[in-house]
Amino acid sequence: MKIKEFVRKLQNGSFDQHLKMLYGDDIKNQKIRYEKAAEAFEKQFPHHCNDEIAVFSAPGRTEIGGNHTDHQHGCVLAAAVNLDVIAIVHFNEDKVIRLKSKGYPMDTVELSDLSVRSSETGTSAALIRGMASCFAERGIDVTGFDAYTTSDVLSGSGLSSSAAFEILVGTIINAHDNSGKFIPAEIARFGQYAENVYYGKNSGLMDQTVSAVGGLVFVDFFNTENPQIISYDFDFSRFGYEICITDTKGSHSGLSDEYSSVTAEMCHVAEQFGFEYLRQLNPSDFMEAIPKLRTNSSDREILRAIHFFDENSRVHSEVNALLSDDISKFCELVRQSGESSANLLQNQYSVKNPSEQGIPLGIAISKKILNGKGAARVHGGGFAGTIQAFVPKEMADGYREQMEKLFGKGCCYILKIRPVGGIEITEE
C-alpha cells in the first residue's frame, strides 16, 4: 500500500471498521488526523512517495485502581484509552531507524550499535535504541524503518505517552522483523527495559502492559517475570458513566525524590520482616507488628504500607464489582481509594511546595460538581498532575466545562476504553 492509495482508501471507508474499534464515533476527525500524518510523512520522506507503507497505533492508558501498588509487586486495574500515538512507516534494509515525531527533531538510530548511550538519557532515541536492542538480544534481525509519528497522548498528561511510544516502536519491529511472534506481554517487558536501562527512568511494568494488551486490564505483579494478565472487554458508558481525566497543570519539576520516596519507604517496611517488597509480607503479620515497627520505621512509612495492603485488596473488589455490574459499589471503592491516597499514601501534593495543591483542589471541586454521584481521585503517581473522575454521562460535558474554567481549556479528557493494544491498522 502506497501513500496515495492509503489516503484514498481512508477516505472511501476501507479502514472505518478498524477506526471505529479504536476511536468509537470519532471516525471523521481521526480520518483527518491520519491523512495529515500521511501528508507529513510525504514531506519528511519525499523519496518514499511511491514506496510501500504501513500504519500502526499504540494507546495511552489510564489507571483505574491500584495507586502505587505495582512497584511492590501488587495488583493493578488499568485501561487502554482512545488517545494514541500513530505512525506512518516505510520499512528499509538500511539498518537505521529514522523516526520523526510531530513537533520534535528527527531521531536517527544506527542499529549497528545498540549499546546504552548516556548522552541519550531521557530522549526518545534512547527508547528506540532500547526497544531495538531487546529484539536483537533475542536473535531478531532488526532491519530498520523510516517513520512519521503523531500523538494525542500528550506528554505530562498522566496517560503514559512514553509507554505508548515504546509499544508503538515494539509493535512496528515485531510486525516486520519477527512476523508478530512476540506476545503483547513480551513487548511490554521490552518497553520497561528500554525505559529503565536506556531512558533512565525507574518505572514499573503497568503502563507498558496496558498499552500493549489493550482493554480493561487486571495485572498481578507477584511474579514480575510472568505477571498474571487478564483483559476484559468493558465499557463504562454501558453503565451511563464517562471516564474523565483532568490535568491540573501542576509542575512536575523536582518531584523525582517524592515519587522515589514512596517506593523506598514501602520497601523499608518490608525490610523489617526480611523481605524486599510488601507483597511478600502477610498483611495480618504487618498489622500485628505495627507497634514494634515504629522503632525503626517512620509513621509515614507505616501509613504508606497500610495504603498498599488496603489498595491491593481493593483492586480485586473493584474487578468483582465491575464484573457484577455493580457500578455503585465500584464508585464507592474508587472514593475509598482516593481517600486512602490522600490520607495514607499522601501523594496529593508535594511537601516541598505545599502552596501548590492542584490535585486536592481539583478533587474538591469535582466532589462539589458530582454532588454524591460518581467518584473522583488522584490519578497516577500524584504530587502534581492529573485527577480521575467517573462522571454520569449526562453530567460529563458540564463537568469538563467546569474543570476547564479551573485549569484551562483542553485540560479535561473524556475517555473511552480501547479494546486492543498496539496494532497495525489494516483494511477490513
CSV table of C-alpha atoms in Angstrom, one decimal:
chain,number,residue,atom,x,y,z
A,1,MET,CA,0.0,0.0,0.0
A,2,LYS,CA,1.4,3.4,-1.1
A,3,ILE,CA,0.7,6.8,0.5
A,4,LYS,CA,-1.8,7.9,-2.1
A,5,GLU,CA,-3.5,4.5,-2.0
A,6,PHE,CA,-3.7,4.7,1.8
A,7,VAL,CA,-5.3,8.2,1.7
A,8,ARG,CA,-7.8,7.1,-1.0
A,9,LYS,CA,-8.8,4.0,1.0
A,10,LEU,CA,-9.0,6.1,4.2
A,11,GLN,CA,-11.4,8.5,2.5
A,12,ASN,CA,-13.6,5.7,0.9
A,13,GLY,CA,-14.2,3.9,4.2
A,14,SER,CA,-11.9,0.9,3.9
A,15,PHE,CA,-10.5,1.5,7.4
A,16,ASP,CA,-13.7,2.5,9.1
A,17,GLN,CA,-14.2,-0.7,11.0
A,18,HIS,CA,-10.8,-0.5,12.5
A,19,LEU,CA,-11.1,3.2,13.3
A,20,LYS,CA,-14.5,2.7,15.0
A,21,MET,CA,-13.0,0.0,17.2
A,22,LEU,CA,-10.2,2.3,18.2
A,23,TYR,CA,-12.0,5.6,18.5
A,24,GLY,CA,-15.7,5.0,18.7
A,25,ASP,CA,-17.8,7.6,16.9
A,26,ASP,CA,-14.8,9.9,16.3
A,27,ILE,CA,-14.1,8.5,12.9
A,28,LYS,CA,-14.3,11.7,10.9
A,29,ASN,CA,-11.7,13.6,13.0
A,30,GLN,CA,-9.4,10.5,13.0
A,31,LYS,CA,-9.5,10.3,9.2
A,32,ILE,CA,-8.4,13.9,9.0
A,33,ARG,CA,-5.6,13.1,11.6
A,34,TYR,CA,-4.4,10.1,9.7
A,35,GLU,CA,-4.5,11.9,6.4
A,36,LYS,CA,-2.4,14.8,7.8
A,37,ALA,CA,0.1,12.2,9.2
A,38,ALA,CA,0.4,10.7,5.7
A,39,GLU,CA,1.0,14.1,4.2
A,40,ALA,CA,3.6,14.9,6.8
A,41,PHE,CA,5.3,11.6,6.1
A,42,GLU,CA,5.5,12.5,2.4
A,43,LYS,CA,7.1,15.9,3.2
A,44,GLN,CA,9.5,14.3,5.6
A,45,PHE,CA,10.4,11.4,3.3
A,46,PRO,CA,9.7,12.5,-0.2
A,47,HIS,CA,11.8,9.7,-1.7
A,48,HIS,CA,9.2,7.2,-0.3
A,49,CYS,CA,6.2,8.7,-2.0
A,50,ASN,CA,5.9,5.7,-4.3
A,51,ASP,CA,7.1,3.1,-1.8
A,52,GLU,CA,5.1,0.7,0.3
A,53,ILE,CA,4.0,2.0,3.7
A,54,ALA,CA,2.3,0.5,6.8
A,55,VAL,CA,0.3,2.2,9.6
A,56,PHE,CA,0.5,1.5,13.3
A,57,SER,CA,-1.1,2.7,16.5
A,58,ALA,CA,-0.5,2.3,20.3
A,59,PRO,CA,-2.7,3.6,23.1
A,60,GLY,CA,-2.2,5.6,26.2
A,61,ARG,CA,-3.6,4.2,29.4
A,62,THR,CA,-5.5,5.3,32.5
A,63,GLU,CA,-5.0,3.8,36.0
A,64,ILE,CA,-8.4,2.6,37.4
A,65,GLY,CA,-7.3,1.0,40.6
A,66,GLY,CA,-4.0,0.2,42.4
A,67,ASN,CA,-2.4,3.5,43.2
A,68,HIS,CA,1.3,2.9,43.8
A,69,THR,CA,0.9,-0.9,44.1
A,70,ASP,CA,2.8,-2.2,41.1
A,71,HIS,CA,6.3,-1.3,42.4
A,72,GLN,CA,5.6,-3.5,45.4
A,73,HIS,CA,4.6,-6.4,43.1
A,74,GLY,CA,0.9,-5.8,43.8
A,75,CYS,CA,-2.2,-5.8,41.7
A,76,VAL,CA,-3.5,-3.0,39.4
A,77,LEU,CA,-6.5,-2.3,37.3
A,78,ALA,CA,-6.0,-0.1,34.3
A,79,ALA,CA,-7.3,0.5,30.8
A,80,ALA,CA,-6.1,1.4,27.4
A,81,VAL,CA,-7.8,4.5,26.1
A,82,ASN,CA,-8.8,6.1,22.8
A,83,LEU,CA,-5.9,8.5,22.8
A,84,ASP,CA,-2.9,7.1,21.0
A,85,VAL,CA,0.3,7.6,19.0
A,86,ILE,CA,0.2,6.6,15.4
A,87,ALA,CA,2.9,6.0,12.8
A,88,ILE,CA,3.2,6.0,9.0
A,89,VAL,CA,6.1,3.6,8.3
A,90,HIS,CA,8.3,2.6,5.4
A,91,PHE,CA,10.5,-0.4,6.1
A,92,ASN,CA,14.0,-0.3,4.8
A,93,GLU,CA,17.1,-2.5,4.8
A,94,ASP,CA,19.5,0.2,5.9
A,95,LYS,CA,20.0,-1.0,9.5
A,96,VAL,CA,18.8,2.5,10.6
A,97,ILE,CA,15.7,3.7,12.3
A,98,ARG,CA,14.7,7.3,11.3
A,99,LEU,CA,11.7,8.5,13.3
A,100,LYS,CA,10.3,12.0,13.1
A,101,SER,CA,7.7,12.8,15.7
A,102,LYS,CA,5.4,15.8,15.2
A,103,GLY,CA,6.9,18.8,16.9
A,104,TYR,CA,10.3,17.1,17.6
A,105,PRO,CA,13.6,16.7,15.8
A,106,MET,CA,14.3,13.6,13.8
A,107,ASP,CA,15.7,10.6,15.8
A,108,THR,CA,18.2,8.6,13.9
A,109,VAL,CA,19.3,5.3,15.5
A,110,GLU,CA,22.1,3.3,13.9
A,111,LEU,CA,21.2,-0.4,14.5
A,112,SER,CA,24.9,-1.4,14.3
A,113,ASP,CA,25.4,-0.1,17.8
A,114,LEU,CA,22.6,-0.8,20.3
A,115,SER,CA,24.6,-0.2,23.4
A,116,VAL,CA,23.4,2.2,26.1
A,117,ARG,CA,24.4,5.8,25.5
A,118,SER,CA,24.5,8.2,28.4
A,119,SER,CA,24.1,11.1,26.0
A,120,GLU,CA,20.7,9.8,25.1
A,121,THR,CA,19.3,9.6,28.6
A,122,GLY,CA,15.8,11.0,28.8
A,123,THR,CA,15.3,11.1,25.0
A,124,SER,CA,13.1,9.2,22.5
A,125,ALA,CA,16.2,8.0,20.7
A,126,ALA,CA,17.1,6.1,23.9
A,127,LEU,CA,13.7,4.4,23.9
A,128,ILE,CA,14.1,3.4,20.2
A,129,ARG,CA,17.5,2.1,20.7
A,130,GLY,CA,16.4,0.2,23.9
A,131,MET,CA,13.5,-1.4,22.1
A,132,ALA,CA,15.6,-2.5,19.1
A,133,SER,CA,18.2,-3.9,21.5
A,134,CYS,CA,15.6,-6.2,23.1
A,135,PHE,CA,14.8,-7.7,19.8
A,136,ALA,CA,18.4,-8.1,18.8
A,137,GLU,CA,19.3,-9.8,22.0
A,138,ARG,CA,16.7,-12.4,21.2
A,139,GLY,CA,18.2,-13.1,17.9
A,140,ILE,CA,15.9,-10.9,15.8
A,141,ASP,CA,17.5,-9.1,12.8
A,142,VAL,CA,16.1,-5.6,13.1
A,143,THR,CA,16.3,-4.2,9.6
A,144,GLY,CA,15.2,-0.6,10.1
A,145,PHE,CA,12.4,1.8,9.1
A,146,ASP,CA,11.5,5.4,8.4
A,147,ALA,CA,8.5,6.7,10.2
A,148,TYR,CA,6.5,9.8,11.0
A,149,THR,CA,4.5,9.8,14.2
A,150,THR,CA,1.9,12.0,15.8
A,151,SER,CA,0.4,11.6,19.3
A,152,ASP,CA,-2.6,12.9,21.1
A,153,VAL,CA,-1.3,11.2,24.3
A,154,LEU,CA,0.2,14.5,25.4
A,155,SER,CA,3.4,14.4,27.4
A,156,GLY,CA,2.7,15.0,31.1
A,157,SER,CA,-1.0,14.2,30.7
A,158,GLY,CA,-0.7,11.3,33.1
A,159,LEU,CA,-1.8,8.9,30.3
A,160,SER,CA,1.7,7.5,29.8
A,161,SER,CA,2.9,8.9,26.5
A,162,SER,CA,6.3,7.2,26.9
A,163,ALA,CA,4.8,3.7,27.2
A,164,ALA,CA,2.6,4.3,24.2
A,165,PHE,CA,5.7,5.3,22.2
A,166,GLU,CA,7.7,2.3,23.4
A,167,ILE,CA,4.8,-0.1,22.5
A,168,LEU,CA,4.4,1.6,19.1
A,169,VAL,CA,8.1,1.0,18.2
A,170,GLY,CA,8.0,-2.5,19.6
A,171,THR,CA,4.8,-3.3,17.6
A,172,ILE,CA,6.4,-2.0,14.4
A,173,ILE,CA,9.6,-4.1,14.8
A,174,ASN,CA,7.6,-7.2,15.9
A,175,ALA,CA,5.3,-7.0,12.9
A,176,HIS,CA,8.0,-6.6,10.2
A,177,ASP,CA,11.1,-8.4,11.6
A,178,ASN,CA,9.5,-11.0,13.8
A,179,SER,CA,6.2,-11.9,12.0
A,180,GLY,CA,4.4,-10.7,15.1
A,181,LYS,CA,5.6,-13.7,17.1
A,182,PHE,CA,6.2,-11.9,20.4
A,183,ILE,CA,3.0,-11.6,22.5
A,184,PRO,CA,2.0,-8.2,23.9
A,185,ALA,CA,3.3,-9.0,27.4
A,186,GLU,CA,6.8,-9.6,26.0
A,187,ILE,CA,6.6,-6.3,24.1
A,188,ALA,CA,5.6,-4.6,27.4
A,189,ARG,CA,8.7,-6.1,29.1
A,190,PHE,CA,10.9,-4.7,26.3
A,191,GLY,CA,9.3,-1.3,26.9
A,192,GLN,CA,10.0,-1.3,30.6
A,193,TYR,CA,13.6,-2.4,29.9
A,194,ALA,CA,14.1,0.4,27.4
A,195,GLU,CA,12.7,2.9,29.9
A,196,ASN,CA,14.7,1.7,32.9
A,197,VAL,CA,18.0,1.0,31.3
A,198,TYR,CA,18.3,3.3,28.2
A,199,TYR,CA,16.0,6.2,29.1
A,200,GLY,CA,17.0,6.2,32.7
A,201,LYS,CA,13.6,6.2,34.4
A,202,ASN,CA,12.8,3.5,37.0
A,203,SER,CA,9.3,2.8,36.0
A,204,GLY,CA,7.1,-0.2,36.8
A,205,LEU,CA,5.5,-2.5,34.2
A,206,MET,CA,1.9,-1.4,34.4
A,207,ASP,CA,1.9,1.3,31.7
A,208,GLN,CA,3.6,-0.8,29.1
A,209,THR,CA,1.5,-3.8,29.8
A,210,VAL,CA,-1.8,-2.0,29.4
A,211,SER,CA,-0.7,-0.2,26.3
A,212,ALA,CA,0.4,-3.5,24.7
A,213,VAL,CA,-2.5,-5.6,25.8
A,214,GLY,CA,-5.5,-3.2,25.5
A,215,GLY,CA,-8.9,-3.3,27.1
A,216,LEU,CA,-9.7,-3.1,30.8
A,217,VAL,CA,-6.7,-4.9,32.3
A,218,PHE,CA,-6.1,-6.6,35.6
A,219,VAL,CA,-2.5,-7.3,36.3
A,220,ASP,CA,-1.0,-9.2,39.3
A,221,PHE,CA,2.7,-8.5,39.5
A,222,PHE,CA,3.5,-11.0,42.2
A,223,ASN,CA,5.7,-12.8,39.7
A,224,THR,CA,7.2,-9.9,37.7
A,225,GLU,CA,8.8,-12.2,35.2
A,226,ASN,CA,5.4,-13.7,34.3
A,227,PRO,CA,2.7,-11.5,35.7
A,228,GLN,CA,-0.9,-12.6,35.6
A,229,ILE,CA,-2.7,-10.5,33.0
A,230,ILE,CA,-6.5,-10.6,32.4
A,231,SER,CA,-8.0,-8.3,29.8
A,232,TYR,CA,-11.7,-7.6,29.8
A,233,ASP,CA,-13.9,-6.1,27.1
A,234,PHE,CA,-15.5,-3.4,29.1
A,235,ASP,CA,-17.2,0.0,28.5
A,236,PHE,CA,-18.2,2.3,31.3
A,237,SER,CA,-20.7,4.1,29.1
A,238,ARG,CA,-22.8,0.9,29.3
A,239,PHE,CA,-23.5,2.0,32.9
A,240,GLY,CA,-24.1,5.6,31.9
A,241,TYR,CA,-20.6,6.8,33.0
A,242,GLU,CA,-17.7,8.5,31.4
A,243,ILE,CA,-14.0,8.4,32.5
A,244,CYS,CA,-12.7,12.0,32.8
A,245,ILE,CA,-9.0,12.8,33.3
A,246,THR,CA,-8.1,16.4,34.2
A,247,ASP,CA,-4.6,17.8,34.1
A,248,THR,CA,-4.4,20.2,37.0
A,249,LYS,CA,-1.3,21.8,35.4
A,250,GLY,CA,1.0,21.4,38.4
A,251,SER,CA,4.7,21.4,37.8
A,252,HIS,CA,6.5,18.0,37.9
A,253,SER,CA,9.9,19.5,38.2
A,254,GLY,CA,11.9,18.5,41.3
A,255,LEU,CA,9.4,15.7,42.2
A,256,SER,CA,11.6,12.7,41.4
A,257,ASP,CA,12.5,12.2,45.0
A,258,GLU,CA,8.9,12.4,46.1
A,259,TYR,CA,8.0,9.5,43.8
A,260,SER,CA,11.1,7.6,44.8
A,261,SER,CA,10.3,8.1,48.5
A,262,VAL,CA,7.0,6.1,48.1
A,263,THR,CA,8.8,3.1,46.8
A,264,ALA,CA,11.7,3.4,49.2
A,265,GLU,CA,9.5,3.8,52.3
A,266,MET,CA,7.3,0.9,51.4
A,267,CYS,CA,10.4,-1.3,50.8
A,268,HIS,CA,11.9,-0.1,54.1
A,269,VAL,CA,8.9,-1.5,56.0
A,270,ALA,CA,9.2,-4.8,54.1
A,271,GLU,CA,12.9,-5.0,55.1
A,272,GLN,CA,11.9,-5.0,58.7
A,273,PHE,CA,10.4,-8.5,58.0
A,274,GLY,CA,13.3,-9.7,55.9
A,275,PHE,CA,11.5,-9.1,52.6
A,276,GLU,CA,12.3,-7.0,49.6
A,277,TYR,CA,8.7,-5.9,48.7
A,278,LEU,CA,5.5,-5.5,50.7
A,279,ARG,CA,3.6,-8.1,48.6
A,280,GLN,CA,5.8,-10.8,50.1
A,281,LEU,CA,4.5,-9.9,53.6
A,282,ASN,CA,1.4,-11.3,55.2
A,283,PRO,CA,-1.0,-8.3,55.8
A,284,SER,CA,-2.0,-9.7,59.3
A,285,ASP,CA,1.6,-10.1,60.3
A,286,PHE,CA,2.2,-6.5,59.3
A,287,MET,CA,-0.8,-5.1,61.2
A,288,GLU,CA,0.2,-7.1,64.4
A,289,ALA,CA,3.7,-5.7,64.2
A,290,ILE,CA,2.9,-2.0,63.8
A,291,PRO,CA,3.7,-1.0,67.4
A,292,LYS,CA,7.2,-2.6,67.2
A,293,LEU,CA,7.7,-1.2,63.6
A,294,ARG,CA,7.7,2.4,64.9
A,295,THR,CA,11.1,1.7,66.4
A,296,ASN,CA,12.8,1.5,63.0
A,297,SER,CA,10.1,2.8,60.6
A,298,SER,CA,8.6,6.3,60.4
A,299,ASP,CA,4.9,6.8,60.9
A,300,ARG,CA,4.6,7.9,57.2
A,301,GLU,CA,6.3,4.7,56.1
A,302,ILE,CA,3.8,2.6,58.1
A,303,LEU,CA,0.8,4.6,56.8
A,304,ARG,CA,2.0,4.1,53.2
A,305,ALA,CA,2.3,0.4,53.9
A,306,ILE,CA,-1.2,0.3,55.2
A,307,HIS,CA,-2.3,2.0,52.0
A,308,PHE,CA,-0.6,-0.7,49.9
A,309,PHE,CA,-2.3,-3.6,51.6
A,310,ASP,CA,-5.7,-1.9,51.5
A,311,GLU,CA,-5.3,-0.8,47.9
A,312,ASN,CA,-4.0,-4.1,46.8
A,313,SER,CA,-7.1,-5.8,48.2
A,314,ARG,CA,-9.4,-3.1,46.8
A,315,VAL,CA,-8.3,-3.8,43.3
A,316,HIS,CA,-9.9,-7.3,43.5
A,317,SER,CA,-13.1,-5.8,44.9
A,318,GLU,CA,-13.2,-3.3,42.0
A,319,VAL,CA,-12.9,-6.1,39.5
A,320,ASN,CA,-15.6,-8.1,41.2
A,321,ALA,CA,-17.9,-5.0,41.3
A,322,LEU,CA,-17.5,-4.3,37.6
A,323,LEU,CA,-17.9,-8.0,36.6
A,324,SER,CA,-21.1,-8.0,38.7
A,325,ASP,CA,-22.4,-4.8,37.0
A,326,ASP,CA,-22.4,-3.1,40.4
A,327,ILE,CA,-21.3,0.4,39.3
A,328,SER,CA,-22.4,1.9,42.6
A,329,LYS,CA,-20.1,-0.4,44.6
A,330,PHE,CA,-17.3,0.3,42.2
A,331,CYS,CA,-17.7,4.1,42.6
A,332,GLU,CA,-17.7,3.7,46.4
A,333,LEU,CA,-14.4,1.7,46.1
A,334,VAL,CA,-12.9,4.4,43.9
A,335,ARG,CA,-13.8,7.0,46.6
A,336,GLN,CA,-12.2,4.8,49.2
A,337,SER,CA,-9.1,4.6,47.0
A,338,GLY,CA,-9.0,8.4,46.7
A,339,GLU,CA,-9.2,8.9,50.5
A,340,SER,CA,-6.5,6.3,51.1
A,341,SER,CA,-4.2,8.0,48.6
A,342,ALA,CA,-4.8,11.3,50.3
A,343,ASN,CA,-4.6,10.3,53.9
A,344,LEU,CA,-2.3,7.3,54.0
A,345,LEU,CA,-0.2,7.4,50.8
A,346,GLN,CA,0.0,11.2,51.0
A,347,ASN,CA,0.7,11.9,47.3
A,348,GLN,CA,-1.8,14.7,46.5
A,349,TYR,CA,0.8,17.5,46.8
A,350,SER,CA,4.5,17.9,47.5
A,351,VAL,CA,5.7,18.8,51.0
A,352,LYS,CA,8.3,20.9,49.2
A,353,ASN,CA,5.7,23.2,47.7
A,354,PRO,CA,2.6,23.0,50.0
A,355,SER,CA,1.0,26.1,48.4
A,356,GLU,CA,0.6,24.3,45.1
A,357,GLN,CA,-2.3,21.9,45.6
A,358,GLY,CA,-4.0,21.5,42.2
A,359,ILE,CA,-4.8,17.8,42.8
A,360,PRO,CA,-6.7,18.4,46.1
A,361,LEU,CA,-8.4,21.5,44.6
A,362,GLY,CA,-9.5,19.5,41.5
A,363,ILE,CA,-10.8,16.7,43.6
A,364,ALA,CA,-12.7,19.1,46.0
A,365,ILE,CA,-14.4,20.9,43.1
A,366,SER,CA,-15.1,17.5,41.4
A,367,LYS,CA,-16.9,16.4,44.5
A,368,LYS,CA,-18.9,19.6,44.6
A,369,ILE,CA,-19.9,19.1,40.9
A,370,LEU,CA,-20.8,15.4,41.3
A,371,ASN,CA,-22.7,16.0,44.5
A,372,GLY,CA,-22.5,12.4,45.7
A,373,LYS,CA,-22.6,10.8,42.3
A,374,GLY,CA,-19.7,9.0,40.6
A,375,ALA,CA,-16.2,9.4,42.1
A,376,ALA,CA,-13.0,11.4,41.9
A,377,ARG,CA,-9.4,10.5,42.9
A,378,VAL,CA,-5.8,11.2,42.3
A,379,HIS,CA,-4.5,9.6,39.1
A,380,GLY,CA,-1.2,8.0,38.7
A,381,GLY,CA,2.0,9.0,40.6
A,382,GLY,CA,0.4,12.1,42.1
A,383,PHE,CA,2.1,15.0,43.9
A,384,ALA,CA,1.2,17.2,40.9
A,385,GLY,CA,-0.6,16.4,37.6
A,386,THR,CA,-3.8,14.6,37.0
A,387,ILE,CA,-7.0,13.6,38.7
A,388,GLN,CA,-9.6,11.0,37.5
A,389,ALA,CA,-13.4,11.1,37.8
A,390,PHE,CA,-16.1,8.7,36.9
A,391,VAL,CA,-18.9,11.1,35.8
A,392,PRO,CA,-22.5,10.3,34.9
A,393,LYS,CA,-22.9,10.7,31.2
A,394,GLU,CA,-25.4,13.5,31.4
A,395,MET,CA,-23.0,15.5,33.6
A,396,ALA,CA,-19.8,14.9,31.6
A,397,ASP,CA,-19.9,18.0,29.3
A,398,GLY,CA,-20.7,20.2,32.2
A,399,TYR,CA,-18.0,18.6,34.3
A,400,ARG,CA,-15.4,19.2,31.6
A,401,GLU,CA,-16.5,22.8,31.3
A,402,GLN,CA,-16.1,23.4,35.0
A,403,MET,CA,-12.7,21.8,35.0
A,404,GLU,CA,-11.5,23.8,32.1
A,405,LYS,CA,-12.6,27.0,33.8
A,406,LEU,CA,-10.5,26.0,36.7
A,407,PHE,CA,-7.3,24.7,35.0
A,408,GLY,CA,-7.5,25.9,31.4
A,409,LYS,CA,-9.0,24.9,28.0
A,410,GLY,CA,-8.1,21.4,26.9
A,411,CYS,CA,-7.2,20.2,30.4
A,412,CYS,CA,-10.0,17.6,30.7
A,413,TYR,CA,-10.3,14.5,28.6
A,414,ILE,CA,-13.4,12.4,28.3
A,415,LEU,CA,-12.0,8.9,27.5
A,416,LYS,CA,-13.2,5.6,26.2
A,417,ILE,CA,-11.7,2.2,26.8
A,418,ARG,CA,-9.9,0.9,23.8
A,419,PRO,CA,-10.3,-2.9,23.4
A,420,VAL,CA,-6.9,-3.5,21.8
A,421,GLY,CA,-3.3,-2.5,22.4
A,422,GLY,CA,-0.5,-1.8,19.9
A,423,ILE,CA,-1.6,-2.9,16.4
A,424,GLU,CA,-1.1,-2.4,12.7
A,425,ILE,CA,-4.0,-0.6,11.0
A,426,THR,CA,-5.3,-2.7,8.2
A,427,GLU,CA,-8.3,-2.9,5.8
A,428,GLU,CA,-11.4,-4.8,6.8
